[in-house]
Tab-separated table of C-alpha atoms in Angstrom:
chain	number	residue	atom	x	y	z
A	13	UNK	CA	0.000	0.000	0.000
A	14	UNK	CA	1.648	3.680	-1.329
A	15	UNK	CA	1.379	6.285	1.229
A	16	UNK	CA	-0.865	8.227	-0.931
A	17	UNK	CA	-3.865	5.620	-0.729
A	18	UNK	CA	-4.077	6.749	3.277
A	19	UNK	CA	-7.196	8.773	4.341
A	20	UNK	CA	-5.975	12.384	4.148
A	21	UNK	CA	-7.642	12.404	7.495
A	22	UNK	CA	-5.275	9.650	9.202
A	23	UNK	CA	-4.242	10.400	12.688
A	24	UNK	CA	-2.106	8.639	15.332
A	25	UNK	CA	-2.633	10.019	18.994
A	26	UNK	CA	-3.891	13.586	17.135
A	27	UNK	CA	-0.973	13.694	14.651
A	28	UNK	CA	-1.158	13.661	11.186
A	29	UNK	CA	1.412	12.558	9.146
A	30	UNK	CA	3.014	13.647	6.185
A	31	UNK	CA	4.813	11.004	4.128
A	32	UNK	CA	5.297	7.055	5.542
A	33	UNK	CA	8.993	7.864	6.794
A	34	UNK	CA	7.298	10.375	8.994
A	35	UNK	CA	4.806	7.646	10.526
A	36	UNK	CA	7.224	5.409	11.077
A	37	UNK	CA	9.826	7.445	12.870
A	38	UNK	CA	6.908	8.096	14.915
A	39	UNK	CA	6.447	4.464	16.428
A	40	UNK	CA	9.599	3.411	16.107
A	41	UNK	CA	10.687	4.608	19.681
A	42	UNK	CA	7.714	4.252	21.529
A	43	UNK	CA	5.207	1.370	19.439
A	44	UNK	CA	7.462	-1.709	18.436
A	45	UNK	CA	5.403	-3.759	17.510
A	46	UNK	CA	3.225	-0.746	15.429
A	47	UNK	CA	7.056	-0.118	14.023
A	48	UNK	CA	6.937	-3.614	12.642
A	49	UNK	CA	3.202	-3.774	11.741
A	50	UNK	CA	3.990	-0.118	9.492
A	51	UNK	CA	7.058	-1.271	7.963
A	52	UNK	CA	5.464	-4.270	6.528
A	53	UNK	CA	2.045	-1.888	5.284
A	54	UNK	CA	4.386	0.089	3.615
A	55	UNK	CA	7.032	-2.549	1.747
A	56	UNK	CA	6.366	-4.288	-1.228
A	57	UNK	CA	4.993	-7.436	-0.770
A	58	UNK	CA	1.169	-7.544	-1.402
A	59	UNK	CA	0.532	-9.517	2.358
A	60	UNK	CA	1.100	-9.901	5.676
A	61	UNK	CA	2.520	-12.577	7.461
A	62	UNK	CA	0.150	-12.562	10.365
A	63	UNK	CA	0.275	-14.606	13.515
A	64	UNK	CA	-2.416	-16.844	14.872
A	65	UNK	CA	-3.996	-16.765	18.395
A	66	UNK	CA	-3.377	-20.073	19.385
A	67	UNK	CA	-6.543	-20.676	21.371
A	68	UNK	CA	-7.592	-24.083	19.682
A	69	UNK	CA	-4.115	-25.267	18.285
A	70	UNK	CA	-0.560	-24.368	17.965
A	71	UNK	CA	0.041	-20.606	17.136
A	72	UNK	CA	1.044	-20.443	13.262
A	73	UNK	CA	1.693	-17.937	10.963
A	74	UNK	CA	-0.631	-17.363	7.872
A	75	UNK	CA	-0.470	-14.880	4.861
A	76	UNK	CA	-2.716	-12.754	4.506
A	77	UNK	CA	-3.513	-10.250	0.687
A	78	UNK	CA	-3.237	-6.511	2.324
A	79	UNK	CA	-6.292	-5.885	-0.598
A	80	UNK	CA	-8.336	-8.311	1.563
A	81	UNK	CA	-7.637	-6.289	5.125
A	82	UNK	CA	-9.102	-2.665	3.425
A	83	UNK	CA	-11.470	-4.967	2.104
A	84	UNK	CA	-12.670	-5.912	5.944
A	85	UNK	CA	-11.935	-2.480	7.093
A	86	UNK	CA	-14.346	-0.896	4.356
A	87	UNK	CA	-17.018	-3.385	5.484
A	88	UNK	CA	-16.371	-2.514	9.080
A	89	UNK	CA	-16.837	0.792	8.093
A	90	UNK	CA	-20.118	0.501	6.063
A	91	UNK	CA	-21.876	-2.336	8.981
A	92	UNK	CA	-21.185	-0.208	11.975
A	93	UNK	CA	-21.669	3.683	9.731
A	94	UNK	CA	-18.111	4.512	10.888
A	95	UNK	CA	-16.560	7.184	8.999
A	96	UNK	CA	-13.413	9.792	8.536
A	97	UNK	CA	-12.433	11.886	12.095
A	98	UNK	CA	-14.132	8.784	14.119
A	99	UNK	CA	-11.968	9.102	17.584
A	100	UNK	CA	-11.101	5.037	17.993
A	101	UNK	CA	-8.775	3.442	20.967
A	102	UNK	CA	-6.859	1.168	20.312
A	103	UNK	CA	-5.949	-1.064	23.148
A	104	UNK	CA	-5.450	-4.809	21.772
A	105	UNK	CA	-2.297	-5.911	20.968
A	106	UNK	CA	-0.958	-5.152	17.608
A	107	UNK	CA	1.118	-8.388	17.595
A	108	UNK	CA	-2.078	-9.941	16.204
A	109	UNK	CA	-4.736	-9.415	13.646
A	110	UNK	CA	-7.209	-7.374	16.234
A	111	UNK	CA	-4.798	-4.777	16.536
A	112	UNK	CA	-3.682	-4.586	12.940
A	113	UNK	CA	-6.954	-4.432	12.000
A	114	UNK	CA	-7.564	-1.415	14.220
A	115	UNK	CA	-4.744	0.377	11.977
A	116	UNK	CA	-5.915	-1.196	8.785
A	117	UNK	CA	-9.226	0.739	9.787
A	118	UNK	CA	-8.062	4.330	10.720
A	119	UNK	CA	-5.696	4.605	7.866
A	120	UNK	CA	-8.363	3.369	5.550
A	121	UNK	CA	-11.503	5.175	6.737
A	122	UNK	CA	-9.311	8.234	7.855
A	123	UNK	CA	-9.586	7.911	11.689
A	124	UNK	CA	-7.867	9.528	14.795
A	125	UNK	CA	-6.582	6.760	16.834
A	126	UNK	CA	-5.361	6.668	19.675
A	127	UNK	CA	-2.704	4.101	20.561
A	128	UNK	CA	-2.264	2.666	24.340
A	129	UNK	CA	-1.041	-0.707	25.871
A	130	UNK	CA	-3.088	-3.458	26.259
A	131	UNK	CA	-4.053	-3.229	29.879
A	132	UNK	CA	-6.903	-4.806	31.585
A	133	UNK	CA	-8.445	-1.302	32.127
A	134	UNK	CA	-7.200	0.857	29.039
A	135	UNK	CA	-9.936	3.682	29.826
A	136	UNK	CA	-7.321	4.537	32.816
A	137	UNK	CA	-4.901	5.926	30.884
A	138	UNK	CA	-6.990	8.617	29.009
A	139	UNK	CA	-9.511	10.625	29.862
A	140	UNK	CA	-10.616	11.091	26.276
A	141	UNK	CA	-14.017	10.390	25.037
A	142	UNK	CA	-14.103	7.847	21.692
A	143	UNK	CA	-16.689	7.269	19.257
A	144	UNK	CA	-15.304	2.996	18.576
A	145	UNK	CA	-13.528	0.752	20.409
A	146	UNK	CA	-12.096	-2.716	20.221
A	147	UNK	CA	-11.741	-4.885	23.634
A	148	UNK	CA	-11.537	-8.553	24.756
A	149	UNK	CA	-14.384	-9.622	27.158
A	150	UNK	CA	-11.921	-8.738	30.522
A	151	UNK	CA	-11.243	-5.327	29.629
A	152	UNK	CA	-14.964	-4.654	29.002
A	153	UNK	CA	-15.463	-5.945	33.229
A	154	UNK	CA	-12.536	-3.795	34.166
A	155	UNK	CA	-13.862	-0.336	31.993
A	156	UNK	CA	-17.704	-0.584	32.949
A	157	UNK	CA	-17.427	1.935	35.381
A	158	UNK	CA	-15.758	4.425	32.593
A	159	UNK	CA	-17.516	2.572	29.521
A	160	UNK	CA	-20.255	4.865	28.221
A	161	UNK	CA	-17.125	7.018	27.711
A	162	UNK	CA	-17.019	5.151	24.549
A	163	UNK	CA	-19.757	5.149	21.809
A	164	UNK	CA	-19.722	2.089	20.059
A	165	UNK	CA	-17.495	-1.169	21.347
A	166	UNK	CA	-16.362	-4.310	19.734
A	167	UNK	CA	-15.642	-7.435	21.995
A	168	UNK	CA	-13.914	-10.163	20.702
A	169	UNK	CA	-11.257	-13.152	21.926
A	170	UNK	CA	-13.485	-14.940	23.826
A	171	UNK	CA	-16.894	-15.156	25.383
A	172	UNK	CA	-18.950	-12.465	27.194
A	173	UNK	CA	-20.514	-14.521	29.779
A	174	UNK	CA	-24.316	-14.222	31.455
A	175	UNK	CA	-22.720	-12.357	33.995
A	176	UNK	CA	-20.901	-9.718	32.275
A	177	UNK	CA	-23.992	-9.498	29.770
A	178	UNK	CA	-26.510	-8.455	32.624
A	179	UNK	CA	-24.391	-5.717	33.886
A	180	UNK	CA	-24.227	-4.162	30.088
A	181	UNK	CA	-28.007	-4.041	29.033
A	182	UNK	CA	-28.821	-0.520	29.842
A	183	UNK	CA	-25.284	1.431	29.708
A	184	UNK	CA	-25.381	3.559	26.244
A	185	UNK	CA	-22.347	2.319	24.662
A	186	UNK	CA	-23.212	0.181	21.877
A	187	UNK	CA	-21.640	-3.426	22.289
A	188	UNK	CA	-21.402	-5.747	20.255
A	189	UNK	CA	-19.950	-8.853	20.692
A	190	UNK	CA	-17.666	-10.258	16.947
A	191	UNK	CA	-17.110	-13.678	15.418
A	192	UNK	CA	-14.439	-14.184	13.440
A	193	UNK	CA	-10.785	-15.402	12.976
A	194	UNK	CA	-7.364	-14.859	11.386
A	195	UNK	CA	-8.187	-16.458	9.115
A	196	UNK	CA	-11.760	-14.137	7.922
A	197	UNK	CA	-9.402	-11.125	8.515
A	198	UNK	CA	-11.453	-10.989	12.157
A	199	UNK	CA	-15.069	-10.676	12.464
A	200	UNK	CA	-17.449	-11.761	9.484
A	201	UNK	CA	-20.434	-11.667	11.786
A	202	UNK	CA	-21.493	-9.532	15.020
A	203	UNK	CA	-24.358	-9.618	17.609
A	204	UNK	CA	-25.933	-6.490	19.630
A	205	UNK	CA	-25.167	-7.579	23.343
A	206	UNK	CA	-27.416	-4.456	24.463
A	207	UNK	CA	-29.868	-1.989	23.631
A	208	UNK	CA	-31.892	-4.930	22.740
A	209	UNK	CA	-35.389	-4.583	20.908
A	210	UNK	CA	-35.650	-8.160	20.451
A	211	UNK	CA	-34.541	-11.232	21.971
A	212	UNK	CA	-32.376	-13.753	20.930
A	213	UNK	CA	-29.537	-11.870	19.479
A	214	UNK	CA	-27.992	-13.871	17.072
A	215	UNK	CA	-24.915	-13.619	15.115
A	216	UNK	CA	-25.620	-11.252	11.685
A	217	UNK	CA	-23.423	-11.389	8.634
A	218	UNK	CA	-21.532	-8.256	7.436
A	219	UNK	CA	-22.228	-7.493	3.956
A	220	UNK	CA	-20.855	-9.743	1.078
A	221	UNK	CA	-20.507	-13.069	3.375
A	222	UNK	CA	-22.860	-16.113	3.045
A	223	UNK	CA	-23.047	-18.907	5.652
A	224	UNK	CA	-23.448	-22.859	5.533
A	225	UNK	CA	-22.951	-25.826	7.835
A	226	UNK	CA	-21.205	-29.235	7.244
A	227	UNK	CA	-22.390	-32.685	7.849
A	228	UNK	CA	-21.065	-31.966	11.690
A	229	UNK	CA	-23.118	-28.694	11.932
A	230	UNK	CA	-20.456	-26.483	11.966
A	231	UNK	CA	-20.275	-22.940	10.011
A	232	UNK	CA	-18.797	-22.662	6.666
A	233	UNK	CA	-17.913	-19.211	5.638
A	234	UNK	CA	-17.890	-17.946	2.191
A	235	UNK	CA	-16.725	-14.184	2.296
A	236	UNK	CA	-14.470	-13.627	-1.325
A	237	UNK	CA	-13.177	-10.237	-0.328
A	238	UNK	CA	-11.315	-11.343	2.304
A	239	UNK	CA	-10.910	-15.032	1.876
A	240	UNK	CA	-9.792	-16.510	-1.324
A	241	UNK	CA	-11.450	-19.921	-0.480
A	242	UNK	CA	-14.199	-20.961	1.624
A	243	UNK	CA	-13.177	-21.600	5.255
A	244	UNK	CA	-14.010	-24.453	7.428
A	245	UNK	CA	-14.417	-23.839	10.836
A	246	UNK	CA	-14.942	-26.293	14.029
A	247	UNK	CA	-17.318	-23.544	15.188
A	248	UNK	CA	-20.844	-26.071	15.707
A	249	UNK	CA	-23.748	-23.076	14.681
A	250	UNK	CA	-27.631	-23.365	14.247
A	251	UNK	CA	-28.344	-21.045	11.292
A	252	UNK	CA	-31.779	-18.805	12.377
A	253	UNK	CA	-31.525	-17.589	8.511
A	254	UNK	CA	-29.757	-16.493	5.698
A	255	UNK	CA	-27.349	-14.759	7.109
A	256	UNK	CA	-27.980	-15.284	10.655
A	257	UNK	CA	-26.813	-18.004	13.508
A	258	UNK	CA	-26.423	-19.082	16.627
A	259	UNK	CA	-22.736	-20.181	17.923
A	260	UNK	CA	-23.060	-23.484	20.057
A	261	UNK	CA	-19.694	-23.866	20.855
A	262	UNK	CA	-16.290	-25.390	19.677
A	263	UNK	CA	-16.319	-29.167	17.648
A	264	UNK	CA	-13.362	-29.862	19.306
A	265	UNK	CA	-15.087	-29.185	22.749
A	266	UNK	CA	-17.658	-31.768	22.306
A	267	UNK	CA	-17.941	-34.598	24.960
A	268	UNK	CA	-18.995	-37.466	23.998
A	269	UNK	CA	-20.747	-39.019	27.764
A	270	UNK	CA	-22.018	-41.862	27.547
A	271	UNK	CA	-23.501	-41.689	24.160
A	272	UNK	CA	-24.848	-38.599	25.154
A	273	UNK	CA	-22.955	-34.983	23.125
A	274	UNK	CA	-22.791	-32.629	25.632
A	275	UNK	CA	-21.489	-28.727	24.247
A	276	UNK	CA	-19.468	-27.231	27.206
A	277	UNK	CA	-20.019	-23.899	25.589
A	278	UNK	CA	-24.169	-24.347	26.818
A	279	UNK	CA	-23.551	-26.077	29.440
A	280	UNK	CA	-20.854	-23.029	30.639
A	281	UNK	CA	-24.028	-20.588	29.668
A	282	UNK	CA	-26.336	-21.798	32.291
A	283	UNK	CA	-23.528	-22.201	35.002
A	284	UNK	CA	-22.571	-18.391	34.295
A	285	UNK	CA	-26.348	-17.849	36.144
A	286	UNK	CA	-24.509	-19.679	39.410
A	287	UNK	CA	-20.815	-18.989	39.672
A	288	UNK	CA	-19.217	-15.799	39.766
A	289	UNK	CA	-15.247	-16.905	39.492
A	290	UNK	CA	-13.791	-17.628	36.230
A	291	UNK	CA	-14.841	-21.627	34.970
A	292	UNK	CA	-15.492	-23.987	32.277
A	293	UNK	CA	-16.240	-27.567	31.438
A	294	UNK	CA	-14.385	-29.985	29.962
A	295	UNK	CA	-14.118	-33.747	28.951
A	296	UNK	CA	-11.794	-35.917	30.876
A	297	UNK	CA	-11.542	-40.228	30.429
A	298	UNK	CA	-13.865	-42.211	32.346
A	299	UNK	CA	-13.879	-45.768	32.217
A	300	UNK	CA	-17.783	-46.318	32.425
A	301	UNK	CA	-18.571	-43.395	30.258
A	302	UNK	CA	-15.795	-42.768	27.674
A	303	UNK	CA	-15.569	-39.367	29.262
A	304	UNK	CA	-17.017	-37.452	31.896
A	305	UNK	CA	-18.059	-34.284	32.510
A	306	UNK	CA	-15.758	-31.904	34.746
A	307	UNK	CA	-15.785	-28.282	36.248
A	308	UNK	CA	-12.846	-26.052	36.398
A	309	UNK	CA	-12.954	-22.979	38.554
A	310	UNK	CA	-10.669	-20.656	38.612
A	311	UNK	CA	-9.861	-19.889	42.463
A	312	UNK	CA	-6.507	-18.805	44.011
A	313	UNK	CA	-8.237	-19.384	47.710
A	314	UNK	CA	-10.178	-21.986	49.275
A	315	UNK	CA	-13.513	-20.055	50.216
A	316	UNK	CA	-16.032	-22.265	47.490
A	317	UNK	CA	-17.115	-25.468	48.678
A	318	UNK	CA	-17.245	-28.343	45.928
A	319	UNK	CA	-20.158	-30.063	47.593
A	320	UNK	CA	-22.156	-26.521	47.648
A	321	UNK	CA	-21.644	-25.520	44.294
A	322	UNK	CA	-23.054	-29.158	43.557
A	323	UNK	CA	-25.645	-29.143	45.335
A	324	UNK	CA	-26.600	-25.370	43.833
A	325	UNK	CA	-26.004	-27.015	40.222
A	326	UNK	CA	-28.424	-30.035	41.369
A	327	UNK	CA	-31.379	-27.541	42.608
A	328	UNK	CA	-30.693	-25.320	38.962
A	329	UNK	CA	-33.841	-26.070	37.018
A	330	UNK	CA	-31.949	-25.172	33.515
A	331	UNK	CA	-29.619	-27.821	34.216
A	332	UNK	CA	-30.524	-31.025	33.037
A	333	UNK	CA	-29.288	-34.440	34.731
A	334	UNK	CA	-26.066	-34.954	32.306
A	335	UNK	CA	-25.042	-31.647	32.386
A	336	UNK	CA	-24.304	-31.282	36.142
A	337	UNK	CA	-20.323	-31.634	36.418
A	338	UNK	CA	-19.490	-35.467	38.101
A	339	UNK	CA	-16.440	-33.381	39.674
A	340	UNK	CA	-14.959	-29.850	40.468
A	341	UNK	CA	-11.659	-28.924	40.156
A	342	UNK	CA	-9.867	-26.000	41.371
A	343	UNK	CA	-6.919	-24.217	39.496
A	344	UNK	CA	-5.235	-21.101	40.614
A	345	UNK	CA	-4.742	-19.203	37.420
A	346	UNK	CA	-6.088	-20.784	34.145
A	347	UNK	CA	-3.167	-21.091	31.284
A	348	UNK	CA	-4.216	-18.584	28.954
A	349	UNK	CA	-2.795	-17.645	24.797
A	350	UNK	CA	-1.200	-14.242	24.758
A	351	UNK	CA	-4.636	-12.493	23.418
A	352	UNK	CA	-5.807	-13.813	27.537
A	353	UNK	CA	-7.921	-16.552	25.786
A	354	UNK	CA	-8.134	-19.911	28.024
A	355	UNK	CA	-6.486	-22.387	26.937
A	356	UNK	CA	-8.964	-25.792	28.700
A	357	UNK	CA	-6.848	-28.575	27.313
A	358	UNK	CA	-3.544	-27.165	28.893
A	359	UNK	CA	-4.889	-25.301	31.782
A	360	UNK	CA	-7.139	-29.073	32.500
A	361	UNK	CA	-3.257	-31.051	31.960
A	362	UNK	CA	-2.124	-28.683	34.863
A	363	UNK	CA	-4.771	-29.550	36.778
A	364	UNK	CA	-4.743	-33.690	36.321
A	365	UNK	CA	-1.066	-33.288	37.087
A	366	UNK	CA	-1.032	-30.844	40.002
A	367	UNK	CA	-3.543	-33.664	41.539
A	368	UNK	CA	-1.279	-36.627	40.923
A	369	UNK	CA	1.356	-35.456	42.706
């Protein structure tokens, strides 16, 4: 991309720039990783080695056309009416596609963004108003208090849970919670989390994607301006239309319990009604079963009681019978990728062998 095919509005904390060798002086003493990300815009190869998250596999790098990242920031632009001189934070780390994408977007719609470090509570370090936002799900629980000082948010890299959800329905920000990957050039689908005039929200489609499922029920995304072949995702959806759906949770999650598929993802939706601490459910080998159905809680003391929690999951009329947990671990941190998404299958390892011993 030429430096004259930036937005003539284009700023970077309130300073616009004048040729590319300007910009990237700029970050190179205080933005590394923005250093690296600009250098790379600006050279000239048509792509963009870009870094995966790691969440459901081992982190890998992919290539990705820098025709198909305007592309997604265009249709950003278009689904959520954001324009030239929108104020937008960035706060996600630029060492994946999230935060590139929040460049992508200001130099192509001719934004003023703001850069800071991705903190749990970003809104501390600035007492700026913004019209758009990106966040993960914890930074969104750490800002509430200073939230509505942003108009329209974005959460993505991981799940906003019941919890989180309840205490967002009436601030004015607009939130939305993304789907999407890498691999989509992030999100190919969003769903109001507030503000709601009807009920379900379900996932809707930005402009120019179409949806399917596979024989396993999971979502199929064909989306030619950012993806040069249809992608196959382990993402198990129910389509509501067209160009709507409803996420159930990861393939690769399923347990299979005695005959009996249980998705930890909906079982970890009605649980968010009961427990308050960081959880989720997993698989683990049982010999009568095949596998069994745990809980992991996240807990660096010893004030929840195993049998309790139980018994509250017992008495929970949205729980059925084979989707109360058969036991409850406890794990003082949960392993997490560096985007803070939990890693089960590592952080549940830990856990098996911290109880051997």
């Amino acid at each position: 991309m030429d430096f004259s095919q930036i937005h003539s509005s284009f700023k970077l904390n309130g300073i616009r720039f004048n040729s590319k060798a300007d910009l990237i002086e700029y970050v190179k003493t205080s933005f590394s990783s923005t250093h690296d990300f600009f250098v790379n815009w600006f050279n000239d190869e048509d792509y963009l080695i870009v870094q995966t998250s790691g969440s459901t596999g081992k982190p890998k790098p992919i290539k990705l056309l820098k025709e198909q990242m305007i592309n997604s920031a265009l249709a950003t632009g278009a689904f959520f009416e954001i324009k030239e001189n929108t104020t937008a934070l960035l706060c996600m780390s630029v060492d994946y596609i999230a935060g590139k994408m929040m460049l992508v977007r200001a130099m192509v719609l001719g934004w003023d963004l703001d850069i800071f470090n991705a903190v749990s509570n970003p809104l501390s370090l600035t007492d700026k108003n913004y019209h758009f936002s990106a966040m993960v799900p914890l930074q969104l629980e750490k800002s509430l208090d200073q939230i509505e000082r942003i108009d329209k948010l974005i959460v993505g890299g991981g799940v906003v849970s019941e919890s989180l959800k309840s205490k967002i329905l009436k601030v004015k920000t607009e939130i939305f919670a993304t789907y999407g990957m890498t691999e989509t050039i992030t999100h190919i689908a969003v769903k109001k989390l507030n503000q709601l005039k009807e009920r379900p929200s379900f996932y809707k489609v930005l402009p120019n994607v179409k949806i399917y499922i596979d024989q396993r029920n999971c979502l199929m995304i064909n989306a030619p301006l950012v993806a040069n072949e249809i992608v196959l995702t382990n993402d198990v959806v129910q389509l509501v239309s067209e160009n709507e759906f409803e996420w159930l949770g990861r393939y690769d999650n399923v347990i299979n319990s005695g005959g009996i598929k249980l998705h930890p993802e909906k079982i970890e939706h009605k649980l968010s009604k009961l427990i308050q601490n960081r959880f989720f459910t997993v698989g683990i080998k049982d010999e009568r079963l095949g596998e069994k159905l745990v809980l992991v809680i996240e807990n660096n003391a010893t004030e929840i009681n195993s049998e309790e929690v139980i018994k509250r999951i017992n008495e929970f009329p949205e729980i059925k019978k084979y989707e109360v947990p058969k036991e409850i671990y406890f794990v003082k941190s949960f392993i997490e990728t560096e985007t803070k998404k939990v890693q089960r299958r590592k952080t549940m390892d830990l856990v098996l062998n911290t109880s051997k011993k």
